[in-house]
XYZ file of C-alpha atoms in Angstrom:
729
model
C 2.805 29.296 -46.554
C 0.935 30.704 -43.576
C 3.481 32.724 -41.505
C 1.748 31.617 -38.261
C 2.933 28.066 -38.990
C 6.598 28.965 -39.557
C 7.761 28.275 -35.934
C 5.929 24.906 -35.963
C 7.380 23.933 -39.349
C 10.881 24.925 -38.271
C 10.609 22.460 -35.370
C 9.054 19.740 -37.569
C 11.864 20.039 -40.140
C 14.439 19.604 -37.358
C 12.798 16.642 -35.594
C 10.882 14.870 -38.382
C 12.289 15.860 -41.819
C 10.027 13.459 -43.771
C 6.767 14.913 -42.388
C 4.079 15.968 -44.886
C 3.956 19.753 -44.277
C 1.086 20.290 -46.728
C -1.115 17.851 -44.798
C -0.273 19.654 -41.516
C -1.083 23.038 -43.115
C -4.401 21.664 -44.390
C -5.254 20.416 -40.842
C -4.417 23.887 -39.448
C -6.613 25.632 -42.034
C -9.597 23.349 -41.252
C -9.152 23.820 -37.473
C -8.695 27.615 -37.790
C -11.841 27.884 -39.925
C -14.067 25.895 -37.522
C -12.676 27.566 -34.360
C -12.823 31.054 -35.973
C -15.474 32.465 -33.605
C -14.187 30.870 -30.388
C -11.994 32.391 -27.662
C -10.078 30.900 -24.748
C -10.590 32.026 -21.147
C -7.512 34.236 -21.610
C -9.202 36.075 -24.481
C -6.842 34.610 -27.122
C -8.294 33.066 -30.320
C -9.071 29.375 -29.659
C -6.789 28.163 -32.472
C -3.763 29.180 -30.360
C -4.404 26.113 -28.142
C -4.326 23.330 -30.799
C -1.353 25.099 -32.441
C 0.529 25.131 -29.099
C -0.286 21.418 -28.537
C 1.020 20.557 -32.013
C 4.214 22.555 -31.333
C 4.827 20.641 -28.055
C 4.406 17.363 -29.964
C 6.680 18.540 -32.784
C 9.416 19.198 -30.186
C 9.004 15.574 -29.053
C 9.564 14.378 -32.629
C 6.130 12.822 -33.257
C 4.895 11.948 -36.753
C 2.738 14.100 -39.043
C -0.475 12.104 -38.359
C -0.133 12.909 -34.643
C 0.469 16.610 -35.426
C -2.642 16.762 -37.654
C -4.735 15.065 -34.945
C -3.361 17.561 -32.388
C -4.429 20.510 -34.555
C -7.898 18.994 -35.030
C -8.361 17.445 -31.554
C -11.060 19.897 -30.370
C -12.962 20.387 -33.631
C -15.338 17.407 -33.326
C -16.261 18.228 -29.728
C -16.428 22.038 -29.897
C -17.527 22.850 -33.465
C -20.019 21.702 -36.100
C -17.265 19.722 -37.892
C -18.340 16.043 -37.601
C -16.228 12.896 -37.303
C -17.488 11.504 -40.639
C -16.534 14.742 -42.379
C -13.094 14.635 -40.744
C -12.649 10.998 -41.840
C -13.471 11.977 -45.412
C -10.939 14.841 -45.347
C -8.047 13.162 -43.477
C -8.573 9.364 -43.495
C -9.185 6.700 -40.845
C -5.980 7.028 -38.800
C -6.209 10.757 -38.044
C -9.978 10.555 -37.444
C -9.566 7.656 -34.968
C -6.874 9.642 -33.103
C -9.183 12.682 -32.881
C -12.074 10.449 -31.797
C -9.899 8.907 -29.063
C -8.868 12.319 -27.700
C -12.467 13.594 -27.903
C -13.690 10.708 -25.750
C -11.025 11.463 -23.146
C -12.048 15.118 -23.041
C -15.578 14.390 -21.827
C -14.587 14.796 -18.199
C -16.971 15.493 -15.354
C -15.679 16.596 -11.978
C -15.640 14.132 -9.081
C -13.697 10.971 -8.249
C -15.958 8.424 -9.951
C -16.080 10.482 -13.154
C -12.302 10.932 -13.025
C -11.843 7.193 -12.572
C -14.106 6.481 -15.538
C -12.108 8.977 -17.619
C -8.862 7.189 -16.772
C -10.481 3.895 -17.733
C -11.446 5.345 -21.149
C -7.900 6.617 -21.466
C -6.520 3.118 -20.936
C -8.800 1.669 -23.596
C -7.756 4.429 -26.009
C -4.075 3.843 -25.167
C -4.419 0.144 -25.912
C -5.656 0.979 -29.410
C -3.061 3.661 -30.224
C -0.643 5.146 -27.700
C -0.559 8.422 -29.685
C -4.004 9.276 -28.245
C -2.419 9.574 -24.803
C 0.601 11.486 -26.149
C -1.767 14.110 -27.634
C -3.719 14.188 -24.370
C -0.525 14.761 -22.345
C 0.535 17.640 -24.626
C -3.003 19.061 -24.372
C -2.827 18.877 -20.565
C 0.642 20.515 -20.567
C -0.566 23.555 -22.533
C -3.681 23.809 -20.352
C -1.461 23.772 -17.242
C 0.706 26.550 -18.734
C -2.404 28.722 -19.140
C -4.207 27.534 -15.974
C -4.100 30.964 -14.271
C -7.206 32.070 -16.208
C -9.416 29.379 -14.613
C -11.329 29.712 -11.286
C -9.360 28.548 -8.222
C -11.348 25.352 -7.543
C -10.839 24.202 -11.154
C -7.123 25.045 -11.000
C -6.748 22.877 -7.902
C -8.824 20.018 -9.296
C -6.873 19.937 -12.581
C -3.513 20.284 -10.799
C -4.260 17.393 -8.439
C -5.362 15.240 -11.375
C -2.123 16.209 -13.148
C 0.067 15.176 -10.194
C -1.799 11.940 -9.503
C -2.533 10.713 -13.034
C -0.982 12.605 -15.952
C 2.575 13.222 -14.677
C 3.009 9.583 -13.546
C 1.582 8.387 -16.887
C 4.119 10.586 -18.699
C 6.815 8.985 -16.522
C 5.519 5.515 -17.353
C 5.732 6.372 -21.048
C 9.284 7.647 -20.551
C 8.296 11.228 -21.482
C 10.396 12.895 -18.794
C 10.443 16.423 -20.241
C 6.622 16.464 -20.152
C 6.551 14.823 -16.716
C 8.917 17.343 -15.078
C 7.114 20.370 -16.434
C 3.671 18.992 -15.511
C 4.883 18.288 -11.965
C 6.423 21.724 -11.445
C 3.373 23.550 -12.874
C 0.942 21.529 -10.727
C 3.168 21.857 -7.647
C 3.286 25.654 -8.060
C -0.507 25.754 -8.446
C -1.341 23.481 -5.481
C 1.368 24.528 -3.009
C 2.587 27.990 -4.085
C 4.305 28.769 -0.749
C 6.261 25.495 -0.667
C 7.181 25.949 -4.332
C 8.440 29.495 -3.765
C 10.481 28.418 -0.727
C 12.235 25.632 -2.628
C 12.852 27.983 -5.575
C 14.368 30.509 -3.133
C 16.634 27.916 -1.510
C 17.772 26.681 -4.919
C 18.623 30.193 -6.149
C 20.549 31.014 -2.923
C 22.785 27.968 -3.271
C 23.067 27.978 -7.057
C 26.332 30.017 -7.433
C 28.352 27.865 -4.994
C 26.900 24.671 -6.430
C 27.505 25.750 -10.045
C 31.221 26.287 -9.327
C 31.539 22.765 -7.919
C 29.539 21.366 -10.856
C 31.804 23.108 -13.356
C 34.906 21.631 -11.693
C 33.458 18.094 -11.916
C 32.401 18.541 -15.567
C 35.887 19.759 -16.570
C 37.610 16.805 -14.869
C 35.226 14.197 -16.372
C 35.505 15.786 -19.850
C 39.336 15.844 -19.610
C 39.519 12.173 -18.561
C 37.221 11.073 -21.388
C 39.208 13.135 -23.926
C 42.423 11.445 -22.770
C 40.730 8.053 -23.152
C 39.736 9.033 -26.736
C 36.001 8.777 -25.936
C 33.830 11.377 -27.670
C 31.383 12.634 -25.053
C 29.127 15.520 -24.122
C 29.212 16.165 -20.355
C 26.655 18.451 -18.732
C 24.889 19.080 -15.421
C 21.456 17.596 -14.785
C 18.720 20.172 -14.135
C 17.016 20.069 -10.747
C 13.229 20.135 -10.773
C 11.539 21.699 -7.777
C 8.884 19.033 -7.359
C 11.424 16.189 -7.494
C 13.525 17.977 -4.833
C 10.414 18.282 -2.666
C 9.470 14.636 -3.224
C 12.952 13.458 -2.216
C 12.826 15.546 0.949
C 9.601 13.755 1.906
C 10.579 10.260 0.734
C 14.086 10.258 2.252
C 13.105 12.330 5.293
C 16.235 14.503 4.948
C 16.987 18.226 4.848
C 17.097 20.224 1.616
C 20.907 20.614 1.734
C 21.470 16.850 1.836
C 19.597 16.462 -1.440
C 20.533 19.666 -3.175
C 24.270 19.289 -2.536
C 24.228 15.968 -4.385
C 25.582 16.978 -7.796
C 24.124 15.305 -10.908
C 26.120 14.879 -14.149
C 24.989 13.433 -17.490
C 27.489 11.907 -19.924
C 26.323 11.358 -23.532
C 28.442 9.145 -25.817
C 28.152 7.589 -29.278
C 27.819 3.857 -28.566
C 26.995 1.281 -25.878
C 30.678 0.240 -25.845
C 31.610 3.863 -25.049
C 29.111 3.878 -22.127
C 31.009 1.127 -20.328
C 34.399 2.615 -21.306
C 33.322 5.988 -19.847
C 32.189 4.253 -16.651
C 35.610 2.631 -16.252
C 37.372 5.955 -16.847
C 35.263 7.745 -14.219
C 35.748 4.943 -11.648
C 39.486 5.129 -12.270
C 39.496 8.748 -11.005
C 36.917 8.585 -8.188
C 35.877 5.714 -5.933
C 32.327 4.480 -6.562
C 29.862 4.319 -3.664
C 29.059 0.612 -3.033
C 25.530 -0.459 -3.943
C 24.804 2.681 -5.992
C 25.670 1.282 -9.452
C 22.711 0.342 -11.674
C 22.920 -1.019 -15.218
C 19.704 -0.045 -16.995
C 21.325 -0.661 -20.398
C 21.522 -4.435 -19.926
C 18.215 -4.386 -18.012
C 16.036 -1.468 -19.247
C 13.348 0.057 -17.012
C 9.618 -0.537 -17.580
C 9.358 2.609 -19.772
C 12.213 1.640 -22.144
C 14.652 3.876 -20.231
C 18.317 2.873 -20.678
C 21.339 4.327 -18.875
C 24.229 3.495 -16.539
C 23.843 5.045 -13.072
C 26.713 5.385 -10.635
C 27.557 7.545 -7.610
C 31.196 8.414 -6.855
C 32.953 10.331 -4.088
C 34.054 13.460 -5.990
C 36.129 16.542 -5.092
C 35.996 17.679 -1.437
C 34.568 14.252 -0.533
C 31.142 15.195 -1.918
C 29.048 12.540 -3.688
C 28.459 12.959 -7.438
C 25.696 11.127 -9.312
C 26.412 10.257 -12.962
C 24.169 8.979 -15.755
C 25.988 7.589 -18.801
C 24.043 6.864 -21.986
C 24.120 7.136 -25.800
C 22.486 10.066 -27.612
C 19.683 7.769 -28.845
C 19.075 6.545 -25.284
C 19.024 10.145 -24.098
C 16.448 11.128 -26.700
C 14.316 8.227 -25.587
C 14.808 9.087 -21.901
C 13.631 12.646 -22.551
C 10.771 11.983 -24.964
C 9.939 8.322 -24.243
C 7.385 6.574 -26.402
C 6.876 9.816 -28.363
C 10.407 9.358 -29.731
C 9.505 5.849 -30.900
C 8.731 6.886 -34.489
C 11.998 8.738 -34.998
C 14.279 6.163 -33.387
C 12.521 2.887 -34.060
C 15.171 1.656 -36.514
C 18.050 2.709 -34.228
C 16.835 1.341 -30.899
C 16.095 -2.079 -32.336
C 12.390 -2.111 -31.665
C 10.857 -5.536 -32.345
C 9.735 -6.385 -35.849
C 10.754 -4.892 -39.214
C 11.067 -1.097 -39.384
C 7.831 0.601 -40.292
C 5.713 -2.268 -38.963
C 6.224 -1.596 -35.288
C 2.999 -0.931 -33.429
C 3.658 2.127 -31.254
C 4.056 1.019 -27.653
C 4.105 -2.680 -28.568
C 7.127 -3.286 -26.329
C 5.519 -1.721 -23.250
C 4.230 -4.567 -21.133
C 2.887 -2.114 -18.575
C 0.224 -0.877 -21.003
C -0.920 -4.442 -21.644
C -1.060 -5.065 -17.888
C -3.107 -1.883 -17.460
C -5.575 -3.051 -20.105
C -5.920 -6.405 -18.291
C -6.695 -4.558 -15.046
C -9.397 -2.428 -16.559
C -11.062 -5.551 -17.990
C -10.885 -7.339 -14.635
C -11.978 -4.474 -12.367
C -15.647 -3.569 -12.599
C -15.405 -0.683 -10.102
C -13.740 2.378 -11.710
C -12.811 3.779 -8.285
C -10.889 0.606 -7.427
C -9.185 0.709 -10.830
C -8.087 4.304 -10.253
C -6.747 3.411 -6.790
C -4.742 0.517 -8.270
C -3.409 2.774 -11.016
C -2.352 5.493 -8.556
C -0.647 2.879 -6.394
C 1.184 1.375 -9.351
C 2.285 4.760 -10.709
C 3.742 5.913 -7.403
C 6.450 3.295 -6.820
C 9.930 2.549 -8.165
C 10.908 -0.972 -9.192
C 13.126 -3.976 -8.467
C 14.062 -6.630 -11.021
C 14.013 -10.317 -10.104
C 14.483 -13.542 -12.066
C 12.346 -16.635 -12.601
C 14.187 -20.002 -12.218
C 14.562 -19.967 -16.040
C 16.294 -16.581 -15.997
C 13.430 -14.393 -17.248
C 13.309 -10.892 -15.765
C 10.201 -9.783 -13.847
C 9.828 -6.103 -12.847
C 8.077 -5.549 -9.502
C 7.426 -2.530 -7.266
C 10.112 -1.726 -4.707
C 9.488 -3.702 -1.499
C 7.641 -6.467 -3.414
C 7.288 -9.939 -1.889
C 7.177 -13.488 -3.309
C 3.360 -13.135 -3.412
C 3.706 -10.122 -5.785
C 6.068 -12.213 -7.917
C 3.599 -15.140 -7.973
C 0.763 -12.902 -9.221
C 3.089 -11.295 -11.796
C 3.776 -14.777 -13.228
C 0.102 -15.827 -13.369
C -3.104 -15.250 -11.395
C -3.478 -18.957 -10.582
C 0.121 -19.168 -9.385
C -0.685 -16.277 -7.043
C -3.913 -17.811 -5.734
C -2.214 -21.188 -5.092
C 1.051 -19.802 -3.717
C 1.997 -21.433 -0.383
C 5.735 -20.966 -0.171
C 8.796 -19.506 -1.888
C 12.479 -20.082 -2.352
C 14.659 -17.017 -2.962
C 18.213 -17.651 -4.187
C 17.807 -21.317 -3.183
C 16.627 -20.631 0.391
C 13.118 -20.973 1.825
C 11.764 -17.584 2.925
C 8.494 -16.319 4.464
C 5.956 -15.027 1.936
C 6.193 -11.494 3.362
C 9.969 -11.264 2.670
C 11.097 -8.253 0.611
C 12.723 -9.089 -2.726
C 15.890 -7.334 -3.869
C 17.362 -6.608 -7.314
C 18.751 -9.749 -8.937
C 16.985 -12.276 -6.655
C 15.953 -15.587 -8.238
C 12.474 -16.534 -7.021
C 10.799 -19.944 -7.108
C 7.149 -20.359 -5.995
C 5.563 -23.463 -4.461
C 1.876 -23.932 -5.231
C -0.898 -26.008 -3.684
C -2.644 -28.751 -5.652
C -5.813 -28.439 -3.570
C -8.908 -27.343 -5.531
C -9.847 -25.160 -2.545
C -6.529 -23.282 -2.587
C -6.861 -19.526 -2.312
C -5.078 -16.410 -1.089
C -4.931 -15.266 2.520
C -6.552 -11.977 3.544
C -3.310 -11.215 5.456
C -1.492 -10.888 2.115
C -3.207 -7.535 1.549
C -1.143 -6.176 4.465
C 2.188 -6.709 2.697
C 1.720 -6.999 -1.100
C 3.054 -4.007 -3.037
C 1.855 -4.458 -6.630
C -1.512 -3.209 -7.834
C -2.015 -6.462 -9.751
C -1.623 -8.669 -6.646
C -3.796 -6.359 -4.544
C -6.512 -6.367 -7.230
C -6.485 -10.137 -7.712
C -6.646 -10.887 -3.968
C -9.533 -8.446 -3.462
C -11.291 -9.910 -6.476
C -10.950 -13.439 -5.070
C -12.378 -12.415 -1.706
C -15.234 -10.403 -3.194
C -16.202 -13.517 -5.189
C -15.923 -15.689 -2.056
C -17.890 -13.095 -0.058
C -20.603 -13.149 -2.707
C -20.964 -16.932 -2.412
C -21.200 -16.624 1.390
C -23.762 -13.817 1.023
C -25.859 -15.943 -1.366
C -25.979 -18.796 1.162
C -26.770 -16.386 4.017
C -29.545 -14.789 1.962
C -31.095 -18.180 1.154
C -31.055 -19.173 4.820
C -32.510 -15.828 5.942
C -35.431 -16.075 3.492
C -36.031 -19.712 4.491
C -36.028 -18.764 8.199
C -38.462 -15.914 7.640
C -40.856 -18.263 5.817
C -40.665 -21.035 8.387
C -41.339 -18.497 11.136
C -44.660 -17.705 9.468
C -45.365 -21.335 8.554
C -45.369 -20.545 4.839
C -44.884 -23.042 1.968
C -41.188 -22.931 1.075
C -41.365 -25.043 -2.081
C -44.072 -23.010 -3.734
C -42.813 -19.595 -2.661
C -39.177 -20.293 -3.487
C -39.853 -21.700 -6.947
C -37.543 -20.380 -9.632
C -40.252 -18.483 -11.519
C -41.667 -16.459 -8.625
C -38.217 -15.588 -7.238
C -36.865 -14.589 -10.657
C -39.894 -12.368 -11.242
C -39.361 -10.732 -7.850
C -35.604 -10.288 -8.484
C -36.387 -8.444 -11.716
C -39.007 -6.297 -9.979
C -36.332 -5.264 -7.460
C -33.852 -4.534 -10.320
C -31.539 -7.530 -9.718
C -30.273 -9.468 -12.761
C -30.949 -12.954 -11.324
C -32.010 -14.898 -8.221
C -28.398 -15.226 -6.977
C -28.064 -11.431 -6.956
C -31.279 -11.217 -4.901
C -29.981 -13.784 -2.386
C -26.662 -11.895 -2.178
C -28.485 -8.605 -1.564
C -30.380 -10.197 1.341
C -27.195 -11.805 2.698
C -25.333 -8.469 2.577
C -28.221 -6.665 4.296
C -29.256 -4.484 1.324
C -32.766 -6.002 1.344
C -34.597 -7.436 4.372
C -35.568 -11.129 4.149
C -39.011 -10.175 5.514
C -39.489 -7.742 2.593
C -38.730 -10.520 0.100
C -41.181 -12.888 1.850
C -43.955 -10.266 1.887
C -43.491 -9.548 -1.826
C -43.453 -13.287 -2.624
C -46.655 -13.848 -0.622
C -48.300 -10.896 -2.375
C -47.260 -12.311 -5.766
C -49.283 -15.526 -5.191
C -52.385 -13.812 -3.873
C -51.690 -13.088 -0.193
C -51.407 -15.145 3.025
C -54.690 -17.026 2.554
C -53.557 -18.448 -0.751
C -50.180 -19.349 0.745
C -51.767 -21.159 3.702
C -53.778 -23.388 1.379
C -50.481 -24.970 0.377
C -49.246 -25.470 3.949
C -48.972 -29.223 3.347
C -46.011 -28.525 1.100
C -43.983 -27.490 4.117
C -43.727 -31.036 5.447
C -40.357 -31.763 3.846
C -38.521 -28.519 4.718
C -39.949 -28.297 8.249
C -38.628 -31.706 9.202
C -35.257 -30.018 9.586
C -36.650 -27.918 12.418
C -36.827 -30.869 14.822
C -33.668 -31.861 16.711
C -31.971 -34.915 15.191
C -32.648 -38.134 17.070
C -29.398 -39.645 15.859
C -27.517 -38.073 18.795
C -24.214 -36.384 18.108
C -23.936 -37.924 14.640
C -26.210 -35.245 13.146
C -27.899 -37.750 10.803
C -31.503 -39.003 10.698
C -32.753 -42.212 9.087
C -35.717 -41.869 6.741
C -38.885 -43.258 8.338
C -37.352 -43.819 11.791
C -35.677 -40.988 13.652
C -35.027 -43.078 16.819
C -32.439 -45.413 15.264
C -28.894 -45.227 16.650
C -26.605 -43.735 13.998
C -22.820 -43.595 13.864
C -20.442 -42.048 11.316
C -18.056 -44.501 9.688
C -14.318 -44.019 10.336
C -13.321 -45.444 6.958
C -14.474 -42.309 5.103
C -15.260 -39.743 7.884
C -18.348 -38.098 6.313
C -19.277 -34.534 7.291
C -22.361 -32.416 6.466
C -22.393 -31.547 2.807
C -21.130 -34.993 1.710
C -23.523 -37.299 -0.145
C -24.202 -40.150 2.297
C -25.621 -43.701 2.433
C -26.813 -45.651 5.527
C -26.016 -49.332 6.180
C -27.873 -51.365 8.809
C -25.279 -53.229 10.918
C -25.906 -56.173 13.256
C -26.205 -54.780 16.765
C -24.562 -51.402 16.081
C -27.406 -49.427 14.515
C -26.885 -47.670 11.168
C -23.367 -46.832 9.975
C -23.160 -43.809 7.672
C -20.711 -43.770 4.749
C -19.852 -41.238 2.062
C -21.387 -42.189 -1.285
C -17.843 -42.386 -2.757
C -16.436 -44.508 0.106
C -14.148 -47.352 -1.028
C -16.237 -49.853 0.985
C -19.550 -48.863 -0.584
C -19.189 -51.343 -3.486
C -19.026 -54.224 -1.022
C -22.002 -52.842 0.976
C -24.126 -52.525 -2.174
C -23.985 -56.296 -2.537
C -26.579 -56.346 0.295
C -29.114 -53.782 -0.995
C -31.779 -54.790 1.556
C -29.549 -53.400 4.336
C -29.041 -49.964 2.698
C -31.275 -47.217 4.062
C -31.881 -43.592 3.134
C -30.251 -41.112 5.530
C -30.013 -37.314 5.598
C -27.999 -34.687 7.464
C -29.618 -32.906 10.386
C -26.762 -31.597 12.545
C -27.485 -30.158 15.970
C -25.496 -28.144 18.500
C -24.099 -31.327 20.064
C -23.027 -32.971 16.774
C -19.334 -33.874 16.457
C -17.651 -35.030 13.235
C -14.383 -36.815 12.460
C -12.190 -35.208 9.793
C -8.990 -36.572 8.274
C -6.538 -34.271 6.464
C -3.209 -34.776 4.735
C -0.456 -32.169 4.949
C 2.418 -32.163 2.430
C 5.413 -29.929 3.161
C 9.123 -29.417 2.562
C 10.676 -31.086 5.574
C 12.302 -28.880 8.204
C 12.875 -28.905 11.965
C 9.785 -28.204 14.111
C 7.398 -28.737 11.178
C 5.193 -31.236 13.056
C 5.015 -29.052 16.166
C 4.060 -26.020 14.025
C 1.218 -27.974 12.353
C -0.129 -29.407 15.642
C 0.064 -25.987 17.287
C -1.852 -24.426 14.389
C -4.544 -27.130 14.596
C -4.839 -26.563 18.341
C -5.122 -22.802 17.746
C -8.065 -23.590 15.453
C -9.784 -25.379 18.397
C -9.867 -28.876 16.914
C -9.303 -31.994 19.016
C -6.518 -34.107 17.408
C -7.160 -37.855 17.811
C -4.268 -39.285 15.790
C -1.296 -38.193 13.689
C 1.280 -39.917 11.481
C 4.284 -38.506 9.605
C 6.435 -39.989 6.833
C 9.352 -38.266 5.095
C 10.440 -39.234 1.581
C 13.987 -39.173 0.193
C 13.351 -35.883 -1.562
C 12.715 -34.251 1.833
C 8.925 -34.053 1.484
C 7.061 -34.683 4.747
C 3.555 -36.175 4.446
C 1.490 -35.900 7.651
C -1.994 -37.302 8.279
C -4.170 -35.972 11.091
C -7.572 -37.124 12.320
C -9.485 -34.739 14.560
C -12.966 -33.934 15.845
C -14.817 -30.766 14.964
C -18.313 -29.464 15.689
C -18.895 -27.194 12.687
C -17.714 -28.617 9.346
C -17.874 -25.114 7.810
C -14.853 -24.385 9.997
C -12.763 -26.878 7.984
C -11.936 -24.290 5.307
C -10.391 -21.984 7.926
C -8.410 -24.912 9.391
C -6.989 -25.866 5.973
C -6.120 -22.241 5.202
C -4.331 -21.818 8.543
C -2.265 -24.967 7.956
C -1.502 -23.883 4.379
C 0.023 -20.652 5.711
C 2.681 -22.541 7.701
C 6.174 -22.100 6.250
C 7.074 -25.061 4.044
C 3.532 -26.443 3.629
C 2.700 -26.639 -0.074
C -0.476 -28.752 0.025
C -3.187 -29.621 2.552
C -6.484 -31.344 1.802
C -9.158 -33.527 3.297
C -8.808 -37.290 2.721
C -11.516 -39.934 2.826
C -9.681 -42.378 5.099
C -8.688 -41.839 8.731
C -5.100 -42.461 9.691
C -4.366 -45.657 11.516
């Protein structure tokens, strides 16, 4: 056996006795041969790096396939050894792991490139979580030897480590990796702050260690008396976590550092709770500081009992109580999955557990990366999601939902389902109605009310208070889609205006073929994208018109078809139907009025009916009275919308809400704030405390109706609001 491998094999035998040592030795020999002429920046032979990465992974207890992939992870990228050759030598699993790590290693500097790298990482993680575990060990060894790199690269890698890799290690429960990555990056980025905290820790260490020893002896003695086998030890303090707490809690170093941390390791879950009772019998617990992560594990499979007690000298003592298996998982996280999968009761029969299959967060991350086209936005969402702690709330059926600390009912709604989030209009927490911006606490039961309206959608104000990356992403996505539709309409109108200004033929110039050809010339995938580009100001409408005119042979050719403009240019004249905003085909001087039975507004399909002595009444094509009117076809006339500045339209809406005091006044005030003139209102309340209100009001611009409905929908208690065809009586 190669003596260089003895330290690695010693670790492997201790953590993974069934590992195939011959396969690992073969992987080392292949890697050493292909890296034989390469050196690291430090001057060491290159093979020292993959060997160090494999040793880190062996300490975590990973399987032999992962160790082989770690030894070979740089061969495909940095040597002549190809992926097909590797697959032939080591099989599909190891080659796919190496391929995954190789893809992650193709990093270019800069935010967009970094974001794209993280996206690739997520895809690789979704296929096999071991790819990320190798990458984390690779990053850890690189951070340990970072001093040989130029300063700008040290800073760039350290920042990436703090923002992406350390939080990912935390998410995967790999706390030993996380702590070391954080401290190494902290020392590299902020050496003076790091040194100061290290100095303050060393100054206070002797006094603190004496107090710690006293607490450990008392806890150990009590547990011995209670016949509970336990290992009691102090929790190490990590410099970066001390620094983070100083910032987050806005307190002095002493207030954090004097808080003593103890870890109690026992044999069984029953012993965890017995130990908790024994400790609480000696020292009073601090109210509100007990957390049971055994019954309700954290997102990264972490399990433990947390409590804070008032210890000797009145000083607070933090305790974590867990089994040895839980401790191994808390230290090594998903990397410990292979060793402990039978013991921790992972889902499915032993040996058939997909690594990471019980980590919903990874699945959520994969969903995000599919939904988010912009890698920068994805990276921002990921950073946001990695940086927060969590609260646990319940659905009405008792299912647990993990949310970021400070989350609101809107975050909960999006966690349940995207559509529930989009249609959310109210919430009940622990049986009581609450505002949507309310903060949720651990153990709250949350019920969401949704709107039935097809136009239901989120409010832009939600972005001010939502805490979860998922909710933030979904709301932004909804608005970017809505903005695109608005931009398309604006672009169409702008091009139409530019053509009419020059008296050009709209129908010929705006035919599908010529516009599609122009869109492709300008590198847009379709006509809608071209319209959107004009609407958003990326391309001038005049530029589009000039290119269209050029495409059909210039202005002279366009002017030959000027007769085609007769239909579109009719809209330029002011409507003769007065404030109704409707003109009758063939006679623009006829008196027109909008029917109150169906309150049509621009955009509705309409039909005209010649009345006796009252001009033409205009009805929606789906009006309930239209069947009766069609019995006299000779009195039906063709009408079209042509609204002017003085046009006024009647609109009827129905508001459905959970009844409460001042509901009607809140709705009427909101309508008034939206500058609509209320003509009539009626309210009925059913036995199940649902209030149904109908309002009829005048408005000048029907496009404003969407804003009115959204404003009413945001009122507390309102769960549905929509336009109705009949006016209230």
